[in-house]
């Protein structure tokens, strides 16, 4: 870390990256709360004026952070401030603050509204040319941003292209103590992520329905008791042996109980060793599942 004449040192690269991520999270949280306010609003106000809303939120955050304290909200959390280049004893000047606002708020708004502004010109053969210039400028900025980020990873210093243009750096106001890095939390997270990925891979290979039926038969054994179909009562016809609801397209397997078509077929295809959940009657094959046939005994 480079030390200034007044004891200030350039912030660590990881601290600058963390501060940038925190700033993005603060902006997203603020916008999320704003969306909740207009959750039940029927108009498309937020969608229509989304660039203006983003610019307004950024300006409010800038007003109560960089404008007052020479540091963004994420930088304040990590005890970082924007300062001049090496050898300078000042923080951000008023001119740098307003240029910072213009570049980080005005330029993104201008980019989002460029198509609408071009249409307002209504000059023939000029819209396509302006569109090409804007695309070229945007591509150039992306390439420059990438080059600047690679330089930041290699040498440190300026995290964003705006910082390099304005000549401001993220600095610690005071010399920091030895940074203690604990890998306990990271190790725990990696362990749980690995375990969850293993479960996502293994669970589809397990026949959950078959395991469930096997455990149920083992814990709650039933004695098979065959009954003729003539003994089927009204109660048997009004409830499915699997789901307990009114049977849809009633099916039977040779016992007095009836089942929904989907319940019995889906369970049998998942577990060929399926038996009747109520009397433990086995199902020899798929042809044994037949529509319910009522046998009415004539009264004598």
Coordinates of C-alpha atoms in Angstrom, one line a residue:
X1 CA 0.0 0.0 0.0
X2 CA 1.3 3.4 -0.9
X3 CA 1.5 5.8 2.0
X4 CA 0.8 9.6 1.6
X5 CA 2.6 12.4 3.4
X6 CA -0.1 12.6 6.1
X7 CA -0.2 8.9 6.9
X8 CA -3.1 8.0 4.5
X9 CA -2.7 4.8 2.6
X10 CA -4.3 3.5 -0.6
X11 CA -7.2 1.2 0.3
X12 CA -6.8 -2.5 -0.4
X13 CA -8.2 -3.8 -3.6
X14 CA -10.5 -6.3 -1.9
X15 CA -11.8 -3.4 0.3
X16 CA -12.6 -1.3 -2.8
X17 CA -14.4 -4.2 -4.4
X18 CA -16.4 -4.9 -1.3
X19 CA -17.3 -1.2 -1.1
X20 CA -18.5 -1.2 -4.7
X21 CA -20.7 -4.3 -4.1
X22 CA -22.2 -2.7 -1.0
X23 CA -23.1 0.5 -2.9
X24 CA -24.9 -1.7 -5.5
X25 CA -26.7 -3.5 -2.8
X26 CA -27.8 -0.3 -1.1
X27 CA -29.2 1.0 -4.5
X28 CA -31.0 -2.2 -5.1
X29 CA -32.6 -2.3 -1.7
X30 CA -33.7 1.3 -2.0
X31 CA -35.3 0.6 -5.3
X32 CA -37.0 -2.5 -3.9
X33 CA -38.6 -0.6 -1.1
X34 CA -39.8 2.0 -3.7
X35 CA -41.3 -0.7 -5.8
X36 CA -43.2 -2.0 -2.7
X37 CA -44.7 1.4 -2.2
X38 CA -46.2 1.3 -5.7
X39 CA -46.9 -2.4 -5.6
X40 CA -50.7 -2.0 -6.0
X41 CA -50.5 1.1 -8.2
X42 CA -52.2 0.2 -11.5
X43 CA -50.3 2.7 -13.7
X44 CA -47.0 2.0 -15.4
X45 CA -45.3 5.0 -13.8
X46 CA -42.2 3.2 -12.5
X47 CA -41.6 1.5 -15.9
X48 CA -42.1 4.7 -17.9
X49 CA -39.8 6.8 -15.8
X50 CA -37.3 4.1 -14.7
X51 CA -34.2 6.1 -15.9
X52 CA -35.3 9.2 -14.1
X53 CA -36.1 7.2 -10.9
X54 CA -32.7 5.5 -11.0
X55 CA -31.0 8.9 -11.5
X56 CA -33.0 10.4 -8.6
X57 CA -32.1 7.6 -6.2
X58 CA -28.4 7.8 -7.1
X59 CA -28.5 11.6 -6.6
X60 CA -30.1 11.2 -3.1
X61 CA -27.5 8.6 -2.1
X62 CA -24.8 10.8 -3.5
X63 CA -26.1 13.8 -1.6
X64 CA -26.0 12.1 1.8
X65 CA -22.7 10.2 1.2
X66 CA -20.1 11.5 -1.2
X67 CA -21.2 15.2 -1.1
X68 CA -21.1 15.3 2.7
X69 CA -18.4 12.8 3.7
X70 CA -16.2 12.3 0.6
X71 CA -17.2 8.6 0.7
X72 CA -20.0 6.4 -0.6
X73 CA -22.1 4.4 1.8
X74 CA -20.1 1.2 1.2
X75 CA -16.9 3.1 1.7
X76 CA -18.1 4.5 5.0
X77 CA -18.9 1.0 6.2
X78 CA -15.3 0.0 5.5
X79 CA -13.7 3.2 6.7
X80 CA -12.6 4.4 3.3
X81 CA -12.7 7.9 1.8
X82 CA -12.0 9.4 -1.6
X83 CA -8.8 11.4 -1.7
X84 CA -6.4 12.9 -4.2
X85 CA -3.5 11.1 -5.9
X86 CA -0.3 10.2 -4.2
X87 CA 1.3 13.2 -2.5
X88 CA -1.9 15.1 -2.1
X89 CA -3.2 16.1 1.4
X90 CA -6.8 16.9 0.4
X91 CA -9.9 14.8 -0.1
X92 CA -12.4 15.4 -2.9
X93 CA -12.9 19.0 -4.1
X94 CA -16.3 20.4 -4.8
X95 CA -15.5 20.3 -8.6
X96 CA -14.6 16.6 -8.4
X97 CA -17.8 15.8 -6.5
X98 CA -20.0 17.4 -9.2
X99 CA -18.0 15.9 -12.0
X100 CA -18.4 12.5 -10.3
X101 CA -22.2 13.1 -10.2
X102 CA -22.3 14.1 -13.8
X103 CA -20.3 11.0 -15.0
X104 CA -22.0 8.4 -12.7
X105 CA -25.6 9.8 -12.8
X106 CA -25.9 12.0 -15.9
X107 CA -24.2 9.8 -18.4
X108 CA -26.2 6.6 -17.6
X109 CA -29.4 8.6 -17.8
X110 CA -28.3 10.1 -21.1
X111 CA -27.6 6.6 -22.4
X112 CA -31.0 5.2 -21.3
X113 CA -32.8 8.1 -22.9
X114 CA -30.7 8.5 -26.0
X115 CA -33.2 6.8 -28.3
X116 CA -36.0 9.1 -27.1
X117 CA -33.8 12.2 -27.4
X118 CA -32.8 11.2 -30.9
X119 CA -36.4 10.8 -32.0
X120 CA -37.2 14.3 -30.7
X121 CA -34.7 15.8 -33.2
X122 CA -36.8 14.5 -36.2
X123 CA -34.0 15.2 -38.6
X124 CA -33.8 12.9 -41.6
X125 CA -30.6 10.8 -42.1
X126 CA -29.4 12.0 -38.7
X127 CA -30.9 9.5 -36.4
X128 CA -29.0 6.5 -37.8
X129 CA -25.7 8.4 -37.7
X130 CA -26.2 9.4 -34.1
X131 CA -27.2 5.8 -33.2
X132 CA -23.9 4.6 -34.7
X133 CA -21.9 7.2 -32.8
X134 CA -23.6 6.2 -29.6
X135 CA -22.9 2.6 -30.2
X136 CA -19.3 3.3 -31.0
X137 CA -19.0 5.4 -27.8
X138 CA -20.6 2.8 -25.7
X139 CA -18.3 0.1 -27.1
X140 CA -15.3 2.3 -26.5
X141 CA -16.3 2.9 -22.9
X142 CA -16.7 -0.9 -22.3
X143 CA -13.3 -1.6 -23.6
X144 CA -11.7 1.2 -21.6
X145 CA -13.5 0.0 -18.5
X146 CA -12.2 -3.5 -19.0
X147 CA -8.6 -2.3 -19.5
X148 CA -8.9 -0.1 -16.4
X149 CA -10.2 -3.0 -14.3
X150 CA -7.3 -5.3 -15.5
X151 CA -4.9 -2.6 -14.5
X152 CA -6.6 -2.3 -11.1
X153 CA -6.3 -6.0 -10.5
X154 CA -2.6 -5.8 -11.4
X155 CA -1.5 -2.6 -9.8
X156 CA -4.4 -1.4 -7.6
X157 CA -5.3 2.3 -7.4
X158 CA -8.3 3.2 -9.5
X159 CA -11.2 0.8 -9.4
X160 CA -13.4 2.6 -11.9
X161 CA -12.7 4.6 -15.0
X162 CA -14.4 7.6 -13.4
X163 CA -11.9 7.5 -10.6
X164 CA -9.0 7.5 -13.0
X165 CA -10.5 10.4 -15.0
X166 CA -11.0 12.5 -11.9
X167 CA -7.8 11.5 -10.3
X168 CA -9.3 10.3 -7.0
X169 CA -8.4 7.1 -5.1
X170 CA -10.0 5.2 -2.3
X171 CA -7.9 5.6 0.8
X172 CA -7.8 4.7 4.4
X173 CA -7.8 7.9 6.6
X174 CA -5.4 6.2 9.0
X175 CA -3.0 3.4 8.8
X176 CA -4.8 0.1 9.2
X177 CA -3.7 -2.7 11.5
X178 CA -2.9 -6.2 10.4
X179 CA -5.9 -7.6 8.5
X180 CA -6.9 -10.9 10.0
X181 CA -8.6 -13.2 7.5
X182 CA -10.7 -16.0 8.9
X183 CA -11.6 -18.9 6.6
X184 CA -14.0 -20.5 9.1
X185 CA -17.1 -19.0 7.5
X186 CA -15.9 -19.7 4.0
X187 CA -15.1 -23.4 4.8
X188 CA -18.6 -23.8 6.3
X189 CA -20.2 -22.3 3.2
X190 CA -18.2 -24.5 0.9
X191 CA -19.1 -27.6 2.9
X192 CA -22.8 -26.8 2.7
X193 CA -22.7 -25.9 -1.0
X194 CA -20.9 -29.2 -1.7
X195 CA -23.5 -31.1 0.4
X196 CA -26.4 -29.5 -1.3
X197 CA -25.0 -30.1 -4.8
X198 CA -24.5 -33.8 -3.8
X199 CA -28.2 -34.0 -2.7
X200 CA -29.4 -32.4 -6.0
X201 CA -27.4 -35.1 -7.9
X202 CA -28.4 -38.0 -5.7
X203 CA -32.1 -37.4 -4.9
X204 CA -33.4 -37.9 -8.5
X205 CA -31.7 -41.3 -8.5
X206 CA -33.7 -42.4 -5.5
X207 CA -37.3 -43.8 -5.9
X208 CA -38.9 -41.9 -3.0
X209 CA -42.3 -43.5 -3.5
X210 CA -40.9 -47.0 -3.4
X211 CA -38.9 -46.2 -0.3
X212 CA -42.0 -44.7 1.3
X213 CA -44.1 -47.7 0.6
X214 CA -41.5 -50.1 1.8
X215 CA -41.0 -48.3 5.1
X216 CA -44.8 -48.0 5.5
X217 CA -45.3 -51.8 5.0
X218 CA -42.4 -52.5 7.4
X219 CA -43.6 -50.2 10.2
X220 CA -47.4 -50.8 9.8
X221 CA -47.7 -54.5 8.6
X222 CA -51.2 -55.6 7.6
X223 CA -52.6 -59.1 7.3
X224 CA -54.0 -59.9 4.0
X225 CA -57.7 -60.8 4.2
X226 CA -59.4 -61.6 0.9
X227 CA -63.0 -60.6 0.6
X228 CA -65.4 -61.2 -2.3
X229 CA -66.4 -58.2 -4.3
X230 CA -70.0 -58.6 -3.2
X231 CA -68.9 -57.4 0.3
X232 CA -67.9 -54.0 -1.1
X233 CA -69.9 -51.4 0.9
X234 CA -70.9 -47.9 0.2
X235 CA -68.0 -46.6 2.3
X236 CA -65.5 -48.4 0.0
X237 CA -66.9 -46.6 -3.0
X238 CA -66.7 -43.1 -1.6
X239 CA -63.1 -42.9 -0.6
X240 CA -59.8 -43.6 -2.5
X241 CA -57.5 -46.1 -0.7
X242 CA -54.5 -43.8 -1.4
X243 CA -55.6 -40.2 -1.1
X244 CA -58.8 -40.7 0.9
X245 CA -60.8 -38.4 -1.4
X246 CA -63.8 -39.2 -3.7
X247 CA -62.3 -41.6 -6.3
X248 CA -62.0 -40.2 -9.8
X249 CA -62.5 -42.9 -12.5
X250 CA -62.6 -45.6 -9.8
X251 CA -60.2 -48.6 -10.2
X252 CA -59.8 -51.9 -8.3
X253 CA -57.0 -54.4 -7.8
X254 CA -59.0 -57.4 -6.6
X255 CA -59.9 -56.3 -3.1
X256 CA -62.9 -54.4 -1.8
X257 CA -61.1 -51.1 -1.9
X258 CA -61.2 -48.6 -4.8
X259 CA -58.7 -46.1 -6.0
X260 CA -58.4 -43.1 -8.2
X261 CA -57.1 -43.9 -11.6
X262 CA -54.1 -41.5 -11.2
X263 CA -53.4 -42.6 -7.6
X264 CA -53.1 -46.3 -8.3
X265 CA -51.4 -46.1 -11.7
X266 CA -48.8 -43.5 -10.6
X267 CA -48.0 -45.4 -7.4
X268 CA -47.7 -48.7 -9.2
X269 CA -45.4 -47.3 -11.9
X270 CA -43.2 -45.8 -9.2
X271 CA -43.2 -49.0 -7.1
X272 CA -44.0 -52.3 -8.9
X273 CA -44.1 -53.9 -5.5
X274 CA -47.1 -51.8 -4.4
X275 CA -49.8 -53.4 -2.3
X276 CA -53.1 -52.1 -1.2
X277 CA -52.4 -49.5 1.6
X278 CA -55.5 -50.7 3.5
X279 CA -55.4 -54.5 3.3
X280 CA -52.0 -55.3 1.8
X281 CA -53.4 -57.0 -1.3
X282 CA -50.6 -57.3 -3.8
X283 CA -50.8 -56.3 -7.5
X284 CA -49.4 -59.0 -9.7
X285 CA -49.2 -56.9 -12.9
X286 CA -50.5 -53.7 -14.5
X287 CA -53.4 -55.7 -16.1
X288 CA -54.7 -56.4 -12.5
X289 CA -55.8 -52.8 -12.2
X290 CA -59.3 -52.7 -13.7
X291 CA -62.2 -50.3 -13.6
X292 CA -64.6 -51.0 -10.8
X293 CA -67.2 -53.6 -11.6
X294 CA -70.2 -53.6 -9.3
X295 CA -71.9 -56.8 -8.5
X296 CA -75.4 -56.3 -7.2
X297 CA -76.8 -59.3 -5.3
X298 CA -80.5 -59.7 -6.1
X299 CA -82.8 -59.6 -3.0
X300 CA -84.4 -62.9 -2.2

